CSV table of C-alpha atoms in Angstrom, one decimal:
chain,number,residue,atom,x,y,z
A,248,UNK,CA,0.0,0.0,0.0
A,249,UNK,CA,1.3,3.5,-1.2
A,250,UNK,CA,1.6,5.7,1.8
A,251,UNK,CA,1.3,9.3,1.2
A,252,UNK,CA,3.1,11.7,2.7
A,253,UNK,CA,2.1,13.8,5.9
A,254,UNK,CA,2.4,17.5,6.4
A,255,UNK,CA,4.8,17.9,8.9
A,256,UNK,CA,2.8,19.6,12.4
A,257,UNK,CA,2.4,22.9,12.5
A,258,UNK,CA,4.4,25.0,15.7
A,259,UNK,CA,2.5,27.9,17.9
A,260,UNK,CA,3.4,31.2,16.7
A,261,UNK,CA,4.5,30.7,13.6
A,262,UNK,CA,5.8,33.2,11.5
A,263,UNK,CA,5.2,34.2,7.9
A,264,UNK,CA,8.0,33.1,6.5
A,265,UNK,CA,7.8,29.6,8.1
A,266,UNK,CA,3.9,29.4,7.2
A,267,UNK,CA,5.1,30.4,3.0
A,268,UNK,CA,7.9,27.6,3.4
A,269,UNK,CA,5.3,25.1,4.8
A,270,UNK,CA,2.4,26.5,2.1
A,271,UNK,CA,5.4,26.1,-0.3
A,272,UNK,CA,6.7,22.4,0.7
A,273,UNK,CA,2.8,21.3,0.7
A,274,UNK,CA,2.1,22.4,-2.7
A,275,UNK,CA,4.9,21.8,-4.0
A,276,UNK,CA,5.8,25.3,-5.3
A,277,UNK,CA,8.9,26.6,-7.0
A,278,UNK,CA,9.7,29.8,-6.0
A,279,UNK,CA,8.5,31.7,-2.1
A,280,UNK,CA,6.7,33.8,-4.3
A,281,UNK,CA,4.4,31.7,-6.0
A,282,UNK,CA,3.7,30.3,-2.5
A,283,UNK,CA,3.3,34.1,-1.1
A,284,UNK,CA,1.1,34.9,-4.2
A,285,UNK,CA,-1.1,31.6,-3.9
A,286,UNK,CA,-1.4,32.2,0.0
A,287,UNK,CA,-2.4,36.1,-0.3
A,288,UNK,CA,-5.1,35.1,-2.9
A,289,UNK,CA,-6.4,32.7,-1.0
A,290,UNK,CA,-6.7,34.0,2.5
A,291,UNK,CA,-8.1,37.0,0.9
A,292,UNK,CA,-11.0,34.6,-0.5
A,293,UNK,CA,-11.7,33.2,2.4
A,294,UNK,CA,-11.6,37.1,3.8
A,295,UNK,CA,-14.6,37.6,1.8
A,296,UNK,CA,-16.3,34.4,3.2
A,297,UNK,CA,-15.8,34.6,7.3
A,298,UNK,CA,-17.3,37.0,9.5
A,299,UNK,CA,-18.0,37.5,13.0
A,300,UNK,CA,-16.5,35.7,15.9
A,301,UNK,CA,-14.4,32.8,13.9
A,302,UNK,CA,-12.6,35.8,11.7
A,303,UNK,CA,-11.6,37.8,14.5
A,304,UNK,CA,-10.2,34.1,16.3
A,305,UNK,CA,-9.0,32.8,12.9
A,306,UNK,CA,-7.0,36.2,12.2
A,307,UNK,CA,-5.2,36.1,15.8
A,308,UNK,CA,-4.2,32.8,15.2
A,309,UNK,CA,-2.2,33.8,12.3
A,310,UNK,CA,0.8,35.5,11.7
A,311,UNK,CA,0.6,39.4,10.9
A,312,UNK,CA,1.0,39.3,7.4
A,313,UNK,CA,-1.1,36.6,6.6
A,314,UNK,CA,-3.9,38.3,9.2
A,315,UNK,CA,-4.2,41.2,7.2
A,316,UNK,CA,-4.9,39.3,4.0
A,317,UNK,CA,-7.3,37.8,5.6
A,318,UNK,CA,-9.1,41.1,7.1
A,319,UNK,CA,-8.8,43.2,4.7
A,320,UNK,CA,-11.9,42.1,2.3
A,321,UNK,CA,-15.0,43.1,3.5
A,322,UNK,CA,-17.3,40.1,2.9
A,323,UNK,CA,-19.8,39.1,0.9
A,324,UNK,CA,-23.3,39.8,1.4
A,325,UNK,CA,-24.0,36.0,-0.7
A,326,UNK,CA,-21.6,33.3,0.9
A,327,UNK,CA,-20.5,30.9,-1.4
A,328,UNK,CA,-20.1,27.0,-1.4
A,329,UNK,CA,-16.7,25.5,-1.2
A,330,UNK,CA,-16.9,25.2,-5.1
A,331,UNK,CA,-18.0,28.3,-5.6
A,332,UNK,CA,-15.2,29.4,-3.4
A,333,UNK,CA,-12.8,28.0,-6.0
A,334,UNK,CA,-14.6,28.9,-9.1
A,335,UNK,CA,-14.6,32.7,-7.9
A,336,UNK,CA,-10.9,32.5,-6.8
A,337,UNK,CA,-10.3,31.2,-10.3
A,338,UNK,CA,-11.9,34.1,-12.2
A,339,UNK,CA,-10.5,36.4,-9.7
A,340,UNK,CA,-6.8,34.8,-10.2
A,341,UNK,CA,-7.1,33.9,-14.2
A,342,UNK,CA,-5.9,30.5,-12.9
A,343,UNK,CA,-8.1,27.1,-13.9
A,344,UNK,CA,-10.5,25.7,-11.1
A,345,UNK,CA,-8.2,23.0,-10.7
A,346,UNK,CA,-5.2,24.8,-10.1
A,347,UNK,CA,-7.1,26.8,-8.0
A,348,UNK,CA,-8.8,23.9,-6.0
A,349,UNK,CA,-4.7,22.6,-5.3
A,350,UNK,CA,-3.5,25.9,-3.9
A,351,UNK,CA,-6.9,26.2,-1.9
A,352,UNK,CA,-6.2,23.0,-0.2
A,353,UNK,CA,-2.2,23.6,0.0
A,354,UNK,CA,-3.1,26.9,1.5
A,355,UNK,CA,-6.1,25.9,3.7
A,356,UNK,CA,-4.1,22.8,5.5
A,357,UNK,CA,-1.7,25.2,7.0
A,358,UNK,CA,-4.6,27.4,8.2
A,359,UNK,CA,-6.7,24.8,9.8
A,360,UNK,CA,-3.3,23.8,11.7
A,361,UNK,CA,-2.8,27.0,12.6
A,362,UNK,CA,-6.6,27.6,13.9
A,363,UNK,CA,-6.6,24.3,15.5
A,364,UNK,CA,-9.5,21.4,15.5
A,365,UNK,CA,-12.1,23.9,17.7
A,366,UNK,CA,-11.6,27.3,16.0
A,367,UNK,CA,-11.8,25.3,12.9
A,368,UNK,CA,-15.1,23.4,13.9
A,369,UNK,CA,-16.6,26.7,14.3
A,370,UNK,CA,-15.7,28.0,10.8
A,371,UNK,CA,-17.0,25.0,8.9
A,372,UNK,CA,-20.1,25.6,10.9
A,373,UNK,CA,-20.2,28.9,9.5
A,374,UNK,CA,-19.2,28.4,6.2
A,375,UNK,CA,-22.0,26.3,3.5
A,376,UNK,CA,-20.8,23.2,2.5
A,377,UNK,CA,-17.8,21.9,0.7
A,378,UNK,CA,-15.4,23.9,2.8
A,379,UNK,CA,-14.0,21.1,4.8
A,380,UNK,CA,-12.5,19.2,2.2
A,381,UNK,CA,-10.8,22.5,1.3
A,382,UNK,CA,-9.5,22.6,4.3
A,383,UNK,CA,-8.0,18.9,4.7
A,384,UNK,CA,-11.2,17.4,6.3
A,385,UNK,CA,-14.3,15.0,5.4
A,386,UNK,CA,-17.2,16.5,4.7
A,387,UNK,CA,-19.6,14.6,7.0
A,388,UNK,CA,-23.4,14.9,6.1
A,389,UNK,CA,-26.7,13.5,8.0
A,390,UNK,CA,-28.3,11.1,6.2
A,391,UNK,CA,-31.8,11.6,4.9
């Protein structure tokens, strides 16, 4: 059986750099800058997604830089599902949904170890569905 790898964990207090070089090693990016680029445009989406409570919490768990691309998008009056998350990011990025869906998840991973399993919880309560498998997790539904 073909073991994948794991991420490695994620520390407390984390800085910017060390979040880019994990966002970078998990998605397997070139350069620091793609992996700065991919992880401003995504934190920005989900910006435009989260309000309330879980952005405030999700913002102080990160570090500054990535905190501010996270608050500074006022958001949306119409929340989106997790694939309309990545179909807008696409159009907004001029990159193809499945590109888009990778750095999503290779950006989102880091973020729900940096919120940890309670603070995340709370956001995919929030959030309509599709978001946990964007962030690393089965989507669980009740059956009918």
């Amino acid at each position: 059986m073909l073991s994948l790898p794991q991420p490695a964990p994620v520390a407390p207090g984390m800085t910017f750099d060390q979040m880019l070089e994990r966002i970078r090693y998990d998605g397997a990016y070139p350069t620091r800058e793609r992996a700065e680029d991919v992880t401003r445009s995504v934190l920005a989406a989900l910006g435009r997604q989260l309000t309330g409570e879980e952005r405030v919490d999700l913002a102080a768990c990160l570090p500054a830089e990535a905190a501010l691309a996270l608050t500074s998008q006022i958001p949306d009056t119409e929340p989106l599902t997790g694939w309309g998350f990545v179909k807008d990011l696409a159009a907004r990025t001029g990159r193809t949904p499945a590109t888009t869906r990778w750095d999503t998840g290779a950006v989102l991973a880091t973020v729900a170890h940096l919120a940890g399993p309670g603070l995340l919880d709370r956001i995919l309560a929030q959030l309509p569905t599709g978001y946990a498998l964007l962030f690393g997790r089965a989507e669980l539904t009740q059956a009918a």
